[in-house]
């Protein structure tokens, strides 16, 4: 069996070390490069052209969604697997729409990650069974009263800011988290509120709960 080359992207060194040990034990999955930020990942992808990119969604700076978009724009055949703590349907949908081929949770069993990489490497879409079931159930419920359509109008960076705002983070903390200026975050907040036609973060949080961005 030919080895599957992987670019591992996660901003936590301990997490990367754990996955490196897990995947190297297979004998046929080889992590050939690592990155801790989306900007670095995009540069490395062009340089090394891995078989699979294993990518976290929540990272400082560019963020996972924008990273997917940029890699996909450069190479529509890129095979990207999202490995995230976020299991809500909205994150899965945004990632797949951006160009990802698979999505699993960081809480998944080790064999699920290995299986996912194998499937993604040959171009087969892979969604972790529990996440796929949740997405299916969510699609059968009329719960968002049109908010999901508005959510699709958010840019990747607006979506990142939206997710952090509704989880209770202040603009100053969001600016630090995403490596942005405070005024930039404040402007994003205003744009997001305008798109949803609300005036407060509390209203945004209520919408986020309806959409499943945050737990009920």
Short mmCIF file of C-alpha atoms in Angstrom, two decimals:
data_model
loop_
_atom_site.label_atom_id
_atom_site.label_comp_id
_atom_site.label_asym_id
_atom_site.label_seq_id
_atom_site.Cartn_x
_atom_site.Cartn_y
_atom_site.Cartn_z
CA UNK A 1 0.00 0.00 0.00
CA UNK A 2 1.31 3.44 -0.95
CA UNK A 3 1.69 5.80 1.96
CA UNK A 4 -0.87 8.58 2.34
CA UNK A 5 0.84 11.93 2.85
CA UNK A 6 -0.89 14.31 5.27
CA UNK A 7 -0.62 17.99 6.10
CA UNK A 8 -1.81 18.38 9.71
CA UNK A 9 -3.17 21.81 10.65
CA UNK A 10 -3.98 22.63 14.28
CA UNK A 11 -2.90 25.49 16.51
CA UNK A 12 -2.22 23.24 19.51
CA UNK A 13 1.16 21.50 19.49
CA UNK A 14 0.04 18.84 21.97
CA UNK A 15 -2.91 17.92 19.74
CA UNK A 16 -0.66 17.65 16.70
CA UNK A 17 1.77 15.43 18.62
CA UNK A 18 -1.04 13.09 19.63
CA UNK A 19 -2.35 12.73 16.11
CA UNK A 20 1.18 12.28 14.76
CA UNK A 21 1.73 9.32 17.11
CA UNK A 22 -1.64 7.81 16.25
CA UNK A 23 -1.25 8.06 12.49
CA UNK A 24 2.40 7.03 12.34
CA UNK A 25 1.43 3.80 14.13
CA UNK A 26 -0.60 2.76 11.07
CA UNK A 27 2.53 2.42 8.97
CA UNK A 28 0.81 3.82 5.87
CA UNK A 29 -0.18 7.37 6.87
CA UNK A 30 2.70 9.84 6.88
CA UNK A 31 2.40 13.37 8.28
CA UNK A 32 4.85 15.18 6.03
CA UNK A 33 4.22 18.68 7.39
CA UNK A 34 2.41 20.53 10.16
CA UNK A 35 1.00 24.03 10.47
CA UNK A 36 -0.53 25.94 13.35
CA UNK A 37 -2.27 28.66 11.32
CA UNK A 38 -4.32 28.81 8.14
CA UNK A 39 -1.91 31.17 6.39
CA UNK A 40 0.96 28.74 6.91
CA UNK A 41 -1.19 25.82 5.78
CA UNK A 42 -2.02 27.48 2.46
CA UNK A 43 1.66 28.12 1.75
CA UNK A 44 2.66 24.59 2.70
CA UNK A 45 -0.08 23.04 0.59
CA UNK A 46 1.25 24.67 -2.57
CA UNK A 47 4.78 23.61 -1.70
CA UNK A 48 4.25 19.96 -0.72
CA UNK A 49 0.89 18.97 -2.30
CA UNK A 50 -0.16 16.39 0.33
CA UNK A 51 -2.69 13.66 -0.41
CA UNK A 52 -4.91 14.83 2.46
CA UNK A 53 -5.16 17.96 4.59
CA UNK A 54 -6.41 17.32 8.13
CA UNK A 55 -7.61 20.71 9.33
CA UNK A 56 -9.02 22.22 12.52
CA UNK A 57 -11.72 24.88 12.08
CA UNK A 58 -10.92 27.06 15.10
CA UNK A 59 -7.55 28.76 14.69
CA UNK A 60 -6.23 32.27 15.22
CA UNK A 61 -5.87 34.51 12.20
CA UNK A 62 -7.34 33.26 8.95
CA UNK A 63 -9.42 30.48 10.48
CA UNK A 64 -10.32 27.08 9.11
CA UNK A 65 -13.17 28.03 6.78
CA UNK A 66 -11.16 30.63 4.91
CA UNK A 67 -8.23 28.20 4.75
CA UNK A 68 -10.47 25.62 3.08
CA UNK A 69 -11.65 28.19 0.55
CA UNK A 70 -8.16 29.34 -0.36
CA UNK A 71 -6.76 25.84 -0.77
CA UNK A 72 -9.80 24.77 -2.79
CA UNK A 73 -9.55 27.82 -5.06
CA UNK A 74 -5.93 26.98 -5.80
CA UNK A 75 -6.62 23.27 -6.23
CA UNK A 76 -10.25 22.08 -6.68
CA UNK A 77 -8.97 18.49 -6.37
CA UNK A 78 -7.66 19.14 -2.84
CA UNK A 79 -8.81 16.55 -0.32
CA UNK A 80 -9.56 18.25 2.99
CA UNK A 81 -10.75 16.52 6.16
CA UNK A 82 -12.07 18.69 8.99
CA UNK A 83 -11.25 17.52 12.50
CA UNK A 84 -13.07 19.81 14.92
CA UNK A 85 -14.59 20.14 18.38
CA UNK A 86 -17.61 21.68 16.68
CA UNK A 87 -20.16 19.03 15.73
CA UNK A 88 -23.17 21.27 15.02
CA UNK A 89 -24.78 20.95 11.60
CA UNK A 90 -24.06 24.54 10.63
CA UNK A 91 -20.29 23.99 10.91
CA UNK A 92 -20.46 20.82 8.83
CA UNK A 93 -22.49 22.56 6.13
CA UNK A 94 -20.18 25.59 5.99
CA UNK A 95 -17.09 23.39 5.76
CA UNK A 96 -18.45 21.19 2.98
CA UNK A 97 -19.69 24.22 1.04
CA UNK A 98 -16.23 25.76 1.32
CA UNK A 99 -14.65 22.67 -0.28
CA UNK A 100 -13.96 20.13 2.47
CA UNK A 101 -14.52 16.49 1.59
CA UNK A 102 -15.00 15.16 5.12
CA UNK A 103 -15.84 16.12 8.69
CA UNK A 104 -15.22 14.29 11.96
CA UNK A 105 -15.16 15.27 15.62
CA UNK A 106 -12.04 15.47 17.75
CA UNK A 107 -13.88 13.18 20.16
CA UNK A 108 -14.16 10.45 17.50
CA UNK A 109 -12.53 7.08 18.11
CA UNK A 110 -8.99 6.78 16.65
CA UNK A 111 -10.11 4.25 14.04
CA UNK A 112 -12.64 6.78 12.68
CA UNK A 113 -9.83 9.24 11.95
CA UNK A 114 -7.79 6.57 10.19
CA UNK A 115 -10.80 5.39 8.20
CA UNK A 116 -11.68 8.96 7.27
CA UNK A 117 -8.18 9.70 5.95
CA UNK A 118 -8.21 6.51 3.86
CA UNK A 119 -11.59 7.38 2.34
CA UNK A 120 -10.73 11.04 1.74
CA UNK A 121 -7.43 10.06 0.09
CA UNK A 122 -9.29 8.25 -2.70
CA UNK A 123 -11.83 11.04 -3.12
CA UNK A 124 -14.71 9.57 -1.11
CA UNK A 125 -16.69 11.94 1.11
CA UNK A 126 -16.65 10.95 4.76
CA UNK A 127 -18.81 12.32 7.57
CA UNK A 128 -18.54 10.72 11.00
CA UNK A 129 -21.66 8.55 11.50
CA UNK A 130 -22.95 10.41 14.57
CA UNK A 131 -22.45 13.80 12.90
CA UNK A 132 -24.12 12.59 9.70
CA UNK A 133 -27.11 11.37 11.73
CA UNK A 134 -27.38 14.72 13.51
CA UNK A 135 -27.24 16.58 10.18
CA UNK A 136 -29.97 14.34 8.76
CA UNK A 137 -32.22 14.90 11.77
CA UNK A 138 -31.60 18.63 11.64
CA UNK A 139 -32.52 18.81 7.95
CA UNK A 140 -35.91 17.30 8.76
CA UNK A 141 -36.82 20.00 11.29
CA UNK A 142 -38.21 23.41 10.45
CA UNK A 143 -36.59 25.39 13.23
CA UNK A 144 -34.80 28.38 11.81
CA UNK A 145 -37.59 30.56 10.33
CA UNK A 146 -35.30 31.64 7.49
CA UNK A 147 -32.23 32.39 9.59
CA UNK A 148 -30.20 29.67 7.86
CA UNK A 149 -30.48 31.59 4.58
CA UNK A 150 -29.17 34.71 6.30
CA UNK A 151 -26.34 32.68 7.82
CA UNK A 152 -25.09 31.76 4.35
CA UNK A 153 -24.59 35.46 3.59
CA UNK A 154 -21.88 35.73 6.26
CA UNK A 155 -18.31 35.72 4.98
CA UNK A 156 -15.96 33.18 6.60
CA UNK A 157 -14.50 35.86 8.87
CA UNK A 158 -17.95 37.18 9.77
CA UNK A 159 -18.97 33.63 10.62
CA UNK A 160 -15.93 33.24 12.90
CA UNK A 161 -16.78 36.49 14.69
CA UNK A 162 -20.46 35.54 14.90
CA UNK A 163 -19.63 32.19 16.55
CA UNK A 164 -17.41 33.83 19.15
CA UNK A 165 -19.84 36.68 19.88
CA UNK A 166 -22.73 34.32 20.56
CA UNK A 167 -20.55 32.27 22.89
CA UNK A 168 -20.11 35.33 25.08
CA UNK A 169 -16.67 36.59 24.07
CA UNK A 170 -16.09 40.33 24.11
CA UNK A 171 -14.84 42.14 20.98
CA UNK A 172 -11.46 42.67 22.66
CA UNK A 173 -11.09 38.92 23.35
CA UNK A 174 -12.26 38.09 19.83
CA UNK A 175 -9.66 40.48 18.43
CA UNK A 176 -6.95 38.63 20.37
CA UNK A 177 -8.31 35.21 19.37
CA UNK A 178 -8.49 35.99 15.64
CA UNK A 179 -5.45 38.29 15.54
CA UNK A 180 -7.56 41.22 14.36
CA UNK A 181 -7.86 44.82 15.47
CA UNK A 182 -10.59 45.74 17.93
CA UNK A 183 -12.19 48.17 15.46
CA UNK A 184 -12.19 45.49 12.77
CA UNK A 185 -14.05 43.10 15.07
CA UNK A 186 -16.49 45.84 16.05
CA UNK A 187 -17.18 46.52 12.37
CA UNK A 188 -17.76 42.83 11.74
CA UNK A 189 -20.18 42.79 14.68
CA UNK A 190 -22.14 45.68 13.20
CA UNK A 191 -22.27 44.03 9.77
CA UNK A 192 -23.48 40.76 11.29
CA UNK A 193 -26.24 42.48 13.27
CA UNK A 194 -27.33 44.34 10.14
CA UNK A 195 -27.54 41.12 8.15
CA UNK A 196 -29.75 39.52 10.80
CA UNK A 197 -31.65 42.77 11.35
CA UNK A 198 -31.01 42.80 15.11
CA UNK A 199 -29.39 45.34 17.42
CA UNK A 200 -27.92 43.30 20.27
CA UNK A 201 -25.63 40.32 20.86
CA UNK A 202 -28.39 38.76 22.97
CA UNK A 203 -30.61 38.60 19.89
CA UNK A 204 -27.75 37.11 17.90
CA UNK A 205 -27.31 34.46 20.61
CA UNK A 206 -31.00 33.55 20.37
CA UNK A 207 -30.67 33.12 16.62
CA UNK A 208 -27.49 31.07 17.09
CA UNK A 209 -29.37 28.73 19.44
CA UNK A 210 -32.13 28.26 16.88
CA UNK A 211 -29.56 27.50 14.20
CA UNK A 212 -27.65 25.06 16.38
CA UNK A 213 -24.46 27.12 16.42
CA UNK A 214 -24.56 26.91 20.21
CA UNK A 215 -26.21 24.14 22.27
CA UNK A 216 -29.81 24.61 23.40
#
